CSV table of C-alpha atoms and ligand atoms in Angstrom, one decimal:
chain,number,residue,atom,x,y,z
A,111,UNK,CA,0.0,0.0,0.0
A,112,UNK,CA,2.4,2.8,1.3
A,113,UNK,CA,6.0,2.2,0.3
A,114,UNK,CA,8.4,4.6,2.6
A,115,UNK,CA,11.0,6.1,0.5
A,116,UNK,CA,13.2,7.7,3.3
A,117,UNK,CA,13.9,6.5,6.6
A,118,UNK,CA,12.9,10.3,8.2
A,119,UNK,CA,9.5,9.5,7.3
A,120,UNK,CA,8.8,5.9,7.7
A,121,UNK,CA,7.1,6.2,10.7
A,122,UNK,CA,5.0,9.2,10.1
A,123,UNK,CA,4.3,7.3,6.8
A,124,UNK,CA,3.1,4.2,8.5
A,125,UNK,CA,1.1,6.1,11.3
A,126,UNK,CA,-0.7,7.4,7.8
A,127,UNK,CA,-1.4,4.3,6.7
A,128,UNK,CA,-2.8,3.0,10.4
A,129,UNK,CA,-5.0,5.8,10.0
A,130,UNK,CA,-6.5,5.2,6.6
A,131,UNK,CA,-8.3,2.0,7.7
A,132,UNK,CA,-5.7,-0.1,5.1
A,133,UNK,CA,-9.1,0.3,3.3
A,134,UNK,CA,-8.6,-1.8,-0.2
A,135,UNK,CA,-8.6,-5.6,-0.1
A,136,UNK,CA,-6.9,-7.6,-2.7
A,137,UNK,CA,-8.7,-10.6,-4.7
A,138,UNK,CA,-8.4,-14.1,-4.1
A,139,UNK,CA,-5.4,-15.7,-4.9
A,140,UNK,CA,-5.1,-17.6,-8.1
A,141,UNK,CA,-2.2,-20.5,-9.0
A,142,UNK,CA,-0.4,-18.9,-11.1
A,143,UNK,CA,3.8,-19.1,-11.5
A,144,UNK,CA,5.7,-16.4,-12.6
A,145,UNK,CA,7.1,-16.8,-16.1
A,146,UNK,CA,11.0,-16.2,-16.9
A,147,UNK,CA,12.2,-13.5,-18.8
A,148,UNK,CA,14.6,-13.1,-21.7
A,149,UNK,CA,16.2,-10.3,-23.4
A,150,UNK,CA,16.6,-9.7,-27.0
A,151,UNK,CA,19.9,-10.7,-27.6
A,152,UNK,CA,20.1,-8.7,-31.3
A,153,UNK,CA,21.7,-6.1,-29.9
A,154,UNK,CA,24.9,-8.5,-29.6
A,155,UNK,CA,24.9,-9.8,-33.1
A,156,UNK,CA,27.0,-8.8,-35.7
A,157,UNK,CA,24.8,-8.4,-38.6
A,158,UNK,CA,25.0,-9.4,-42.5
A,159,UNK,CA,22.9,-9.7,-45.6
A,160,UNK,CA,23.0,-11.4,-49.3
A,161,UNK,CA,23.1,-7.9,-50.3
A,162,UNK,CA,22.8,-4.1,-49.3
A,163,UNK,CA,22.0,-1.0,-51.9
A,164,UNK,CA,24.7,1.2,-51.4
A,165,UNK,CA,22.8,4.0,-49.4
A,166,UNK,CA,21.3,1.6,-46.9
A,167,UNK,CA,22.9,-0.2,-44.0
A,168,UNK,CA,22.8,-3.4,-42.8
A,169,UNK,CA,23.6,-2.9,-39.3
A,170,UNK,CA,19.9,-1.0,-39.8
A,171,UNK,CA,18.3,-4.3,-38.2
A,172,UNK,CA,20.0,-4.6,-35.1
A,173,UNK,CA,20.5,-1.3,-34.1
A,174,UNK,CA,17.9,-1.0,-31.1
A,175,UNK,CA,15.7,1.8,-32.9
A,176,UNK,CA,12.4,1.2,-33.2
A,177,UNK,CA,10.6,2.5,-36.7
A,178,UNK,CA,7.8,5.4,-36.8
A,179,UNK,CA,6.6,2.7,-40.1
A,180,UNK,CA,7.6,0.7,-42.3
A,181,UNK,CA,8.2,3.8,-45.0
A,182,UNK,CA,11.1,4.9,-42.4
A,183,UNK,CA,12.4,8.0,-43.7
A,184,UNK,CA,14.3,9.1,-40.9
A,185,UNK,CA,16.6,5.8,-39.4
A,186,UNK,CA,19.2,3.5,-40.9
A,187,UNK,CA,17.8,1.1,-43.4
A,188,UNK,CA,18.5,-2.0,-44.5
A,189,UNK,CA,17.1,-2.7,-48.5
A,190,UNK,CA,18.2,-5.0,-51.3
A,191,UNK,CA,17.1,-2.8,-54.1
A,192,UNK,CA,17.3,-3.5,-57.0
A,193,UNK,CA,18.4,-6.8,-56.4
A,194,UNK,CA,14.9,-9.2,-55.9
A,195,UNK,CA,14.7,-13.0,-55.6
A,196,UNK,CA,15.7,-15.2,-52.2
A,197,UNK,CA,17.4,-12.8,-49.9
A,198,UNK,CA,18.5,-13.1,-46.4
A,199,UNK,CA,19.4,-11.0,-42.8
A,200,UNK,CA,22.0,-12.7,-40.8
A,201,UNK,CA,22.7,-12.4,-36.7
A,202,UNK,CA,26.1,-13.9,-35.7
A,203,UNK,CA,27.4,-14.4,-32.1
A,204,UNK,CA,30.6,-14.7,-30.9
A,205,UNK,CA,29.1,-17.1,-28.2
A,206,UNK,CA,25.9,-19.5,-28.3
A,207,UNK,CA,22.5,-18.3,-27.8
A,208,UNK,CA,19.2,-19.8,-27.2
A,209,UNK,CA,16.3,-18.0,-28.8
A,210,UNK,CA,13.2,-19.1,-29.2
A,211,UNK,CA,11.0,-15.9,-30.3
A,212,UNK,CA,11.5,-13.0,-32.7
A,213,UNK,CA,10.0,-9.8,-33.6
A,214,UNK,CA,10.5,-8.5,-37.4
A,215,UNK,CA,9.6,-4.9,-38.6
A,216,UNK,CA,9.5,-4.6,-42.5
A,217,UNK,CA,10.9,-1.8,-45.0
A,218,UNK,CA,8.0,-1.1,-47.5
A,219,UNK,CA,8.5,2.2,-49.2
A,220,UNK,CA,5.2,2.2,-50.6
A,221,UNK,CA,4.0,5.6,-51.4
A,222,UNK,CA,7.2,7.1,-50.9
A,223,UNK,CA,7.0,8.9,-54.5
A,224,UNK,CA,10.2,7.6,-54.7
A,225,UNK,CA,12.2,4.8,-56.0
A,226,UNK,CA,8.4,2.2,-54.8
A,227,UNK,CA,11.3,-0.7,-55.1
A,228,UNK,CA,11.2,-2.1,-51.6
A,229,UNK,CA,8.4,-4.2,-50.5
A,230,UNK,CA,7.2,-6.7,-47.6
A,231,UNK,CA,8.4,-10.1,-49.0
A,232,UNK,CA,6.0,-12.2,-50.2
A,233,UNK,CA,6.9,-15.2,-48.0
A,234,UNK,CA,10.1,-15.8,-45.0
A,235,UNK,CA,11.0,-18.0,-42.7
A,236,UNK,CA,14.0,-18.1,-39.8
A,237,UNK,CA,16.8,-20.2,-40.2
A,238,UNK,CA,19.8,-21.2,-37.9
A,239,UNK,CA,23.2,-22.6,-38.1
A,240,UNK,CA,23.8,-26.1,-36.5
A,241,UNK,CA,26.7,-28.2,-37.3
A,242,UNK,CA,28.0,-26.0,-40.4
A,243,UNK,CA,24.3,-26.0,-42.3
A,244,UNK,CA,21.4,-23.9,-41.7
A,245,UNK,CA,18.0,-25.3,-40.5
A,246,UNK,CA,14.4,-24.3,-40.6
A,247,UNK,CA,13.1,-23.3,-37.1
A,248,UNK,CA,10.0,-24.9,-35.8
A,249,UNK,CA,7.2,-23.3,-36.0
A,250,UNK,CA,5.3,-20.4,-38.0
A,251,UNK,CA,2.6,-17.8,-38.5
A,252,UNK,CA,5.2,-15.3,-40.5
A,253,UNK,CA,3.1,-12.5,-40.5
A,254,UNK,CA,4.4,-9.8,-43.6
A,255,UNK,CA,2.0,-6.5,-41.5
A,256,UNK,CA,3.5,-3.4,-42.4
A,257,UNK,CA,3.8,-0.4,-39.4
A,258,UNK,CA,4.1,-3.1,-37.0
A,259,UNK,CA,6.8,-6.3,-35.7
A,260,UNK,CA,6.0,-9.3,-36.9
A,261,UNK,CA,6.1,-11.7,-34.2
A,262,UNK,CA,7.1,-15.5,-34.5
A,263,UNK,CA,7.6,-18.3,-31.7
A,264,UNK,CA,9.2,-21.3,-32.3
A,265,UNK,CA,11.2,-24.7,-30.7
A,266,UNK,CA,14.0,-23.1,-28.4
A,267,UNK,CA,17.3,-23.3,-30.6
A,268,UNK,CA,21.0,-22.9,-29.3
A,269,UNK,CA,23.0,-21.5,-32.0
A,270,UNK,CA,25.8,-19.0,-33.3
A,271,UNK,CA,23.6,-17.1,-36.6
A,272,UNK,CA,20.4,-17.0,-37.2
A,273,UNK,CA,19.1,-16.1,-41.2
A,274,UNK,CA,15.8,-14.2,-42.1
A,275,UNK,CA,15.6,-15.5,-45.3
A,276,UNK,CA,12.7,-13.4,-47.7
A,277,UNK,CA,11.5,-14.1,-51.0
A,278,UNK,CA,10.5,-10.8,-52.6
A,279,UNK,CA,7.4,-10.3,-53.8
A,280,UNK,CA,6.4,-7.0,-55.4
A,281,UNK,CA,9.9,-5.8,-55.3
A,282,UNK,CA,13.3,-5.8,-53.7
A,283,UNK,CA,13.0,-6.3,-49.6
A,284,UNK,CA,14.1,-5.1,-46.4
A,285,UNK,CA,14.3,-5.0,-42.8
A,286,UNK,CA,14.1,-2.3,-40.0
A,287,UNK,CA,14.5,-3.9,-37.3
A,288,UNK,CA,15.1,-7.7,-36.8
A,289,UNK,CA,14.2,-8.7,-32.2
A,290,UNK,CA,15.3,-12.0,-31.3
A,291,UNK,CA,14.6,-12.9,-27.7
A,292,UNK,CA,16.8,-15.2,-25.6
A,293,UNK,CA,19.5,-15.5,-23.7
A,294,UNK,CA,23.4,-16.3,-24.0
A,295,UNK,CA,24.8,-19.4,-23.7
A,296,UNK,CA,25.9,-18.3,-20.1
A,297,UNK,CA,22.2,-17.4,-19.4
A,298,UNK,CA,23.1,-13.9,-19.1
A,299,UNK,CA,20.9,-11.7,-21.5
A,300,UNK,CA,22.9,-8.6,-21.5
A,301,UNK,CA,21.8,-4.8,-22.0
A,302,UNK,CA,18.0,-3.1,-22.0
A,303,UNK,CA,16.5,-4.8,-24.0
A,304,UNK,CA,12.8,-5.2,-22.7
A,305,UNK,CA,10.3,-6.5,-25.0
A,306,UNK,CA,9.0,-3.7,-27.6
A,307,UNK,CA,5.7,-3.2,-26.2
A,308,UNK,CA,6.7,-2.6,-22.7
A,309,UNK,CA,9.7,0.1,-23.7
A,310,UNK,CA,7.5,3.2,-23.4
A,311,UNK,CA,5.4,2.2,-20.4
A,312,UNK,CA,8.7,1.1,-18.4
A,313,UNK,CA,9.9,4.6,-19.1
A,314,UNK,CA,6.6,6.2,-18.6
A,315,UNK,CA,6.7,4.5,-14.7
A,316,UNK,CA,10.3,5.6,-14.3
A,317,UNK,CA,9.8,9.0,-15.3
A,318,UNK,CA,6.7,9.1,-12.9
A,319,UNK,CA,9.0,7.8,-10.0
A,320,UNK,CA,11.6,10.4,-10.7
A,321,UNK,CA,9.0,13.2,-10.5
A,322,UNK,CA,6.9,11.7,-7.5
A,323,UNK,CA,10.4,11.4,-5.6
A,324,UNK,CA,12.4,14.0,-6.6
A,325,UNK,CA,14.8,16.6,-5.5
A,326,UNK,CA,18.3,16.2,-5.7
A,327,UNK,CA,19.5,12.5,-6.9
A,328,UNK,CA,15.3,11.4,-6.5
A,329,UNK,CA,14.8,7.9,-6.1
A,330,UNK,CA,18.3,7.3,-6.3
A,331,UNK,CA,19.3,9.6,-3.2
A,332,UNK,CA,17.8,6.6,-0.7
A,333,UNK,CA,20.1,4.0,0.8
A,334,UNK,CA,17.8,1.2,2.2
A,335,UNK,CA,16.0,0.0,-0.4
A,336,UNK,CA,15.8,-3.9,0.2
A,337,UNK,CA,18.5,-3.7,-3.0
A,338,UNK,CA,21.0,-2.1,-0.5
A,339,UNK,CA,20.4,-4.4,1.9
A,340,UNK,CA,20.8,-7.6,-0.1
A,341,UNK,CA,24.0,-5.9,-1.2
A,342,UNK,CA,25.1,-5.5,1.9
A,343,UNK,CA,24.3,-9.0,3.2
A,344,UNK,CA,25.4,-10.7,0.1
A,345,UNK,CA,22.4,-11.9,-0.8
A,346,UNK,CA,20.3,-12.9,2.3
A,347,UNK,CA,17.5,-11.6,3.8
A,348,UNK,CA,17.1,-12.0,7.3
A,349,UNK,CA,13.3,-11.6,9.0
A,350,UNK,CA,11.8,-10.7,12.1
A,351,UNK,CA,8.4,-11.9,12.5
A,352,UNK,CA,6.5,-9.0,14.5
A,353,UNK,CA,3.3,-11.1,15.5
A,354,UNK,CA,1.2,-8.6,16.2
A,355,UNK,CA,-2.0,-11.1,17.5
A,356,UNK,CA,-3.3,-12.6,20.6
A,357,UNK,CA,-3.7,-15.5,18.8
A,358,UNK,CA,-1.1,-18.8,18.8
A,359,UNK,CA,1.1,-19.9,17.2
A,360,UNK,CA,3.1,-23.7,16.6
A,361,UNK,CA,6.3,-24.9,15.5
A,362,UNK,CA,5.3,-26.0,12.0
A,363,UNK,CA,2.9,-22.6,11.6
A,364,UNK,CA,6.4,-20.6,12.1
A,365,UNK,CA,8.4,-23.2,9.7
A,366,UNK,CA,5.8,-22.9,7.3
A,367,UNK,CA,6.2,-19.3,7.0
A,368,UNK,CA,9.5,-19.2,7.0
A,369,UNK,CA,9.8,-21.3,3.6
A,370,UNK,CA,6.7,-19.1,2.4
A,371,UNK,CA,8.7,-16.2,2.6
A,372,UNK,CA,11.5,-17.7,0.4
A,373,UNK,CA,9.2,-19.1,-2.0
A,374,UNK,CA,7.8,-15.8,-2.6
A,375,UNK,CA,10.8,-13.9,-3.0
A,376,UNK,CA,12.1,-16.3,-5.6
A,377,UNK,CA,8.6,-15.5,-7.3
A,378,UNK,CA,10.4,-12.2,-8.0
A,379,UNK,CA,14.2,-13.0,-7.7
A,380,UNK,CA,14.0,-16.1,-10.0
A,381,UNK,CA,14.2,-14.2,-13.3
A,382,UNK,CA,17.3,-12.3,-11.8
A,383,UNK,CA,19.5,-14.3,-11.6
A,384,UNK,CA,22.7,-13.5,-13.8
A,385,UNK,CA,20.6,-10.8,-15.0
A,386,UNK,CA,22.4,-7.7,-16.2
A,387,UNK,CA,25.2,-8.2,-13.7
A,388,UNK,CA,22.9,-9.3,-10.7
A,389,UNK,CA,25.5,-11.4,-8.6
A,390,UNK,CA,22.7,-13.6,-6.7
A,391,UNK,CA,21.8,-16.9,-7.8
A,392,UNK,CA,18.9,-17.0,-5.1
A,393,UNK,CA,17.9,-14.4,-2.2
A,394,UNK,CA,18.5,-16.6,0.7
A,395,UNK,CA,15.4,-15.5,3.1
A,396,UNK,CA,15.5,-16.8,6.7
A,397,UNK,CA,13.5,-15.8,9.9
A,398,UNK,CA,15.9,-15.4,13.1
A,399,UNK,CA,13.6,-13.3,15.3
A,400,UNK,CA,10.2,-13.9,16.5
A,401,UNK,CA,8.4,-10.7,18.3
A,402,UNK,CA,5.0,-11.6,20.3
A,403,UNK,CA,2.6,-10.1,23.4
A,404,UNK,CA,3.5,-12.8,25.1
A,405,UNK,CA,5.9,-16.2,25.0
A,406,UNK,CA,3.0,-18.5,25.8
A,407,UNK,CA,1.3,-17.5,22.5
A,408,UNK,CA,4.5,-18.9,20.6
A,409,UNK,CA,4.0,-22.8,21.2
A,410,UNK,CA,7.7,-23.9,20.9
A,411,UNK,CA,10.4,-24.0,23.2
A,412,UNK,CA,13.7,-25.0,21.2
A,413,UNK,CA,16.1,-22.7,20.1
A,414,UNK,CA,15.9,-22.0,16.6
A,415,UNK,CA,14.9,-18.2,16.2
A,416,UNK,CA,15.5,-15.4,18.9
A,417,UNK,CA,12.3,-14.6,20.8
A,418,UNK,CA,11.4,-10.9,21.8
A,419,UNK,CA,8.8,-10.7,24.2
A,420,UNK,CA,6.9,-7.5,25.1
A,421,UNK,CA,9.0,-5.3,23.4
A,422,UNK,CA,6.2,-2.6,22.1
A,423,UNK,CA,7.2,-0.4,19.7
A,424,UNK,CA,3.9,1.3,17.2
A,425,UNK,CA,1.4,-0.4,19.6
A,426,UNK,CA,2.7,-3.9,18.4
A,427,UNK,CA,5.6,-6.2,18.8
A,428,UNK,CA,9.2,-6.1,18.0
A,429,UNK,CA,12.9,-7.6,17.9
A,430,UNK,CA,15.4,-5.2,19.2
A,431,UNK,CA,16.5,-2.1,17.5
A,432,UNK,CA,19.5,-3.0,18.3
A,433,UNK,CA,19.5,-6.0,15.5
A,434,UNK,CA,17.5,-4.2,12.9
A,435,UNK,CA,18.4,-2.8,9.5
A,436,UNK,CA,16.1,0.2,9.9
A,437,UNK,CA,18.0,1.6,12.6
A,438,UNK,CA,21.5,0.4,11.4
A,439,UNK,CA,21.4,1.2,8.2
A,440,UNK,CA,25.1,1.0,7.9
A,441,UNK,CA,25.0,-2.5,8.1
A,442,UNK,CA,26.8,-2.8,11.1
A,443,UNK,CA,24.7,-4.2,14.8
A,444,UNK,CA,27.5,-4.2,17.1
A,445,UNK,CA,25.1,-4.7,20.1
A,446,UNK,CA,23.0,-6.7,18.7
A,447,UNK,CA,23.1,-10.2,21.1
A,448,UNK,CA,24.6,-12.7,19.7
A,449,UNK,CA,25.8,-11.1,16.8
A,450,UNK,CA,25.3,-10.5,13.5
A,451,UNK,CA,23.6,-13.7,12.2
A,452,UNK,CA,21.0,-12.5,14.4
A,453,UNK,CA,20.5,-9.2,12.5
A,454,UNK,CA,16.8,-8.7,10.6
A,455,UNK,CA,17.0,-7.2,7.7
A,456,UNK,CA,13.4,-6.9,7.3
A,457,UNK,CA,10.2,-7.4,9.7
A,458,UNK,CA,6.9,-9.6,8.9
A,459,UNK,CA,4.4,-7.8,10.4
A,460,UNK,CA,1.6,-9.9,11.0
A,461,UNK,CA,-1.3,-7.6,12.6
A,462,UNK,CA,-4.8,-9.8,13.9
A,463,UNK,CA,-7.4,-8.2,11.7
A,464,UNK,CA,-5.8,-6.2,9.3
A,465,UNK,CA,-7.1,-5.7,5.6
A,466,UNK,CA,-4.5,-4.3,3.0
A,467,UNK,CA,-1.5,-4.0,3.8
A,468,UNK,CA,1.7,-1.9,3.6
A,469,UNK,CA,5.2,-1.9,2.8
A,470,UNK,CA,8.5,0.0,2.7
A,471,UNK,CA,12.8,-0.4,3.3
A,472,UNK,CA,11.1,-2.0,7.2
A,473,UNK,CA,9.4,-4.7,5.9
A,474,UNK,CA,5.7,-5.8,4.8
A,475,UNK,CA,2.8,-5.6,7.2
A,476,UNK,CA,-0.2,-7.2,6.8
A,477,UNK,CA,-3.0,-9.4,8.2
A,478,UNK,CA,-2.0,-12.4,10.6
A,479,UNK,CA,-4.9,-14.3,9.3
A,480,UNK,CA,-4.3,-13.3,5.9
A,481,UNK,CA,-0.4,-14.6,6.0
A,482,UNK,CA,-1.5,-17.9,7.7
A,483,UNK,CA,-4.6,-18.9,5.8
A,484,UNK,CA,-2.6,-18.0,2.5
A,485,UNK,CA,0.3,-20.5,3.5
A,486,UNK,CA,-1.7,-22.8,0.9
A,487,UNK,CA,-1.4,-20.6,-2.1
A,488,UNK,CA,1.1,-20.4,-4.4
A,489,UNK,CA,0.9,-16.3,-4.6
A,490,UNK,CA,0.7,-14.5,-1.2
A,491,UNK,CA,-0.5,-11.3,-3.3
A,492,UNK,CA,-0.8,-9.1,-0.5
A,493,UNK,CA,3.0,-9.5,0.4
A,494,UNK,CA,4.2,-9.9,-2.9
A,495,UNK,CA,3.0,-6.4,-3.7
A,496,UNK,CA,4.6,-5.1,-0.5
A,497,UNK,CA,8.2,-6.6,-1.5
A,498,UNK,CA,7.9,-4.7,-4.6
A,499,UNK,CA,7.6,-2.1,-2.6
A,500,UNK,CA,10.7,-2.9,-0.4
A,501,UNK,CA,12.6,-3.0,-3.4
A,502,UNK,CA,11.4,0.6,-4.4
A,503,UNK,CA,8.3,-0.1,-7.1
A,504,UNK,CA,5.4,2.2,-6.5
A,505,UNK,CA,1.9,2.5,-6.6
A,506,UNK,CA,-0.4,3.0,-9.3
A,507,UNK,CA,-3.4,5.2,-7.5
A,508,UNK,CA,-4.0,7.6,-10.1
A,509,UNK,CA,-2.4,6.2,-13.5
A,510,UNK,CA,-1.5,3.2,-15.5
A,511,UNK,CA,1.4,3.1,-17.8
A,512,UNK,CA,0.2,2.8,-21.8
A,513,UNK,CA,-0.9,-0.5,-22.3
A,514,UNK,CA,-0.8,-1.8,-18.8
A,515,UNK,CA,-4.1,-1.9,-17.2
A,516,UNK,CA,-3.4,-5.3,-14.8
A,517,UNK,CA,-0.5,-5.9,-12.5
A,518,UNK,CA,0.7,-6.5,-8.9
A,519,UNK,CA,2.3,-3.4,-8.1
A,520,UNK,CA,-1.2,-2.2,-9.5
A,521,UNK,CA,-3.3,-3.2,-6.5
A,522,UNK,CA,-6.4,-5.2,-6.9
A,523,UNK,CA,-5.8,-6.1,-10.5
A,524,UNK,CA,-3.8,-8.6,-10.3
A,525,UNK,CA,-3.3,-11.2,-8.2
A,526,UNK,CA,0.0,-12.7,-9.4
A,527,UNK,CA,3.9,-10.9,-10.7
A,528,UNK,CA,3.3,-10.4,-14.4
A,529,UNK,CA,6.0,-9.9,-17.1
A,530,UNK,CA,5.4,-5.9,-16.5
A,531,UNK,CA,5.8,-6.2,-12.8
A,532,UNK,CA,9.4,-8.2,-13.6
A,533,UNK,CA,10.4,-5.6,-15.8
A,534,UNK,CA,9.8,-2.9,-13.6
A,535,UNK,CA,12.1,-5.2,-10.7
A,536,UNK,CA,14.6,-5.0,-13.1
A,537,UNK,CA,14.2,-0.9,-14.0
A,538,UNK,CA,15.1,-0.5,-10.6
A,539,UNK,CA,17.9,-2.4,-10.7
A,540,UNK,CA,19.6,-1.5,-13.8
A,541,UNK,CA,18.9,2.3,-12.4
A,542,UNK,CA,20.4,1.2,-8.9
A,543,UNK,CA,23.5,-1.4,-9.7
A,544,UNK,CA,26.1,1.7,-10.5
A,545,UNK,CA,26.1,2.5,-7.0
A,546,UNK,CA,27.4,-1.2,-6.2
A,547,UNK,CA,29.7,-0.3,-8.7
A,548,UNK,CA,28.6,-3.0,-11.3
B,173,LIG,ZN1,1.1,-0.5,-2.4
């Protein structure tokens, strides 16, 4: 709900939210798993062709620009005029990729009043390079749409050069722009390369986050997103679990929420791994502190968390300050008991009764019953939301981004991560990682 963007005004923030009521509710939670990402890997290609007119350019298809239309009087071009027949596009890598999607953008100078030689083939197809020979893809649906990519899916392929190959139709052909989405053979897509549709609304939200926090460096000027503190930690998240209820708790309760935690951050960590120079496999999430009214409501007695009892801090339970992030934001908890493995990073605030919820750099808040009778579902949406938050994504009160009407950071119209919501995770990171010096 709330997200807290500087530690001067977390609390007042959160007192805020308390007083709003938390007054939207989420829907039900739906089985849905978030789907990986890939990058298009064009951008890395070395490009070639059967043949270029001498005042077009081949390294037109792979240069990142997206075309106005397929008449594109104003960007590099790649044509074959007047040269008609079978031609082809080429993508070579220096290393192996794996692709298994494509978008293509015709030249069609149709109505140009000039030359007229360069139209949409009459038929294509995608080709790649195994063993020395090239190969159909699998698959089809080659679309020849002017003004627009033409997109094509097909069987995953691991491979050095992919072809286009056209036949021309009314005239010589050409290409635009030539997407093909994968990764490299490390599983490292590299660069910004986020599918076409989502470019402008990505930089439509981070436009909107630099005005809505600006002044000075803006967003950029806070120190404790939850991307600081997993750089600090080396990528583990340590939880308190504030359980702010009069109602108990057992052993298997607290170990189930534990591994819920985890599994919900790798709902939103999965597709970064080796992402644009993330250094995290996995974010390692584990709760070490336990907070309650009272040590009878927590029905264990070994050892395996710290327990803070009656330590009231906003009207509800808490570990000591002296272990928390918040209030060492350097990193360092030198009277913390028992040291730093018993740090928390973040709290889990479970309150008894609460709709909504909120989030910030503290942690996520929410209902105790909520948390506990989701422990079944596959998406906690509630605290998903609120760990986009943690990691600095905003709220969408009073806009949408073009073309993106239903997401989680969107609240209440979605109830899983979409592929905007994991493009936005990694905005913030590509926007963030200079300061770690990567
Ligand atoms: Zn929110």
């Amino acid at each position: 709900m709330f997200r807290t963007a500087r530690r001067s005004k977390a609390r007042l923030v959160l007192a805020a939210a308390l007083a709003a009521g938390m007054a939207w509710t989420l829907q039900a939670v739906t089985a849905t798993t978030a789907q990986s990402q890939v990058a298009n890997v064009a951008a890395s290609a070395t490009p070639s062709a059967s043949y270029t007119s001498s005042w077009e350019t081949v390294s037109a298809i792979n240069d990142g620009i997206d075309p106005p239309q397929s008449n594109d009087t104003q960007n590099p071009r790649w044509g074959t005029w007047p040269e008609e027949g079978t031609q082809w596009a080429q993508l070579s890598w220096d290393e192996p990729v794996t692709v298994a999607s494509s978008d293509m953008y015709f030249f069609d100078d149709t109505g140009d009043g000039g030359p007229g030689g360069v139209r949409v083939p009459a038929s294509w197809s995608i080709e790649y390079l195994s063993g020395g020979s090239w190969q159909p893809v699998s698959g089809g649906g080659y679309g020849t749409a002017t003004d627009q990519y033409n997109s094509v899916s097909f069987g995953e392929v691991t491979t050095t050069a992919l072809r286009a190959v056209l036949q021309s139709g009314q005239g010589s052909v050409g290409v635009l722009e030539w997407k093909v989405y994968g990764e490299g053979d490390n599983g490292e897509p590299s660069g910004w390369n986020p599918p076409s549709h989502l470019v402008q609304p990505l930089e439509e939200v981070w436009a909107h986050t630099e005005d809505t926090y600006g002044g000075g460096q803006g967003p950029l000027a806070f120190h404790n997103y939850g991307w600081d503190q997993i750089m600090d930690t080396g990528g583990k998240v340590n939880y308190c679990v504030r359980w702010d209820s009069q109602n108990s708790v057992d052993a298997s309760t607290r170990d189930a929420i534990e591994a819920k935690l985890q599994e919900q951050y790798d709902l939103w960590f999965d597709q970064m791994a080796g992402w644009d120079g993330f250094p995290f496999d996995r974010i390692e999430v584990e709760v070490v502190g336990w907070a309650a009214y009272d040590r009878d409501l927590l029905q264990w007695q070994d050892d395996s968390v710290d327990v803070y009892i009656g330590d009231i801090r906003e009207d509800a339970p808490q570990c000591a300050e002296d272990c928390g992030r918040f209030f060492h934001q350097d990193g360092n908890y030198p009277d913390c008991p028992g040291g730093y493995d018993h740090h928390y990073d973040q709290s889990l605030w479970l309150t008894q009764g609460m709709g909504g919820g909120a989030g910030g750099d503290w942690g996520q808040r929410m209902g105790q019953e909520y948390f506990v009778d989701s422990l079944g579902a596959s998406q906690v949406t509630i605290y998903l939301h609120e760990v986009g938050h943690t990691f600095g994504l905003d709220d969408f009160y009073d806009w949408t981004p073009t073309g993106q009407c239903c997401f989680i950071m969107n609240a209440g119209s979605s109830s899983t991560i979409t592929e905007f919501d994991e493009w936005m995770l990694r905005d913030w990171w590509r926007h963030l990682k200079s300061r770690y010096g990567l």
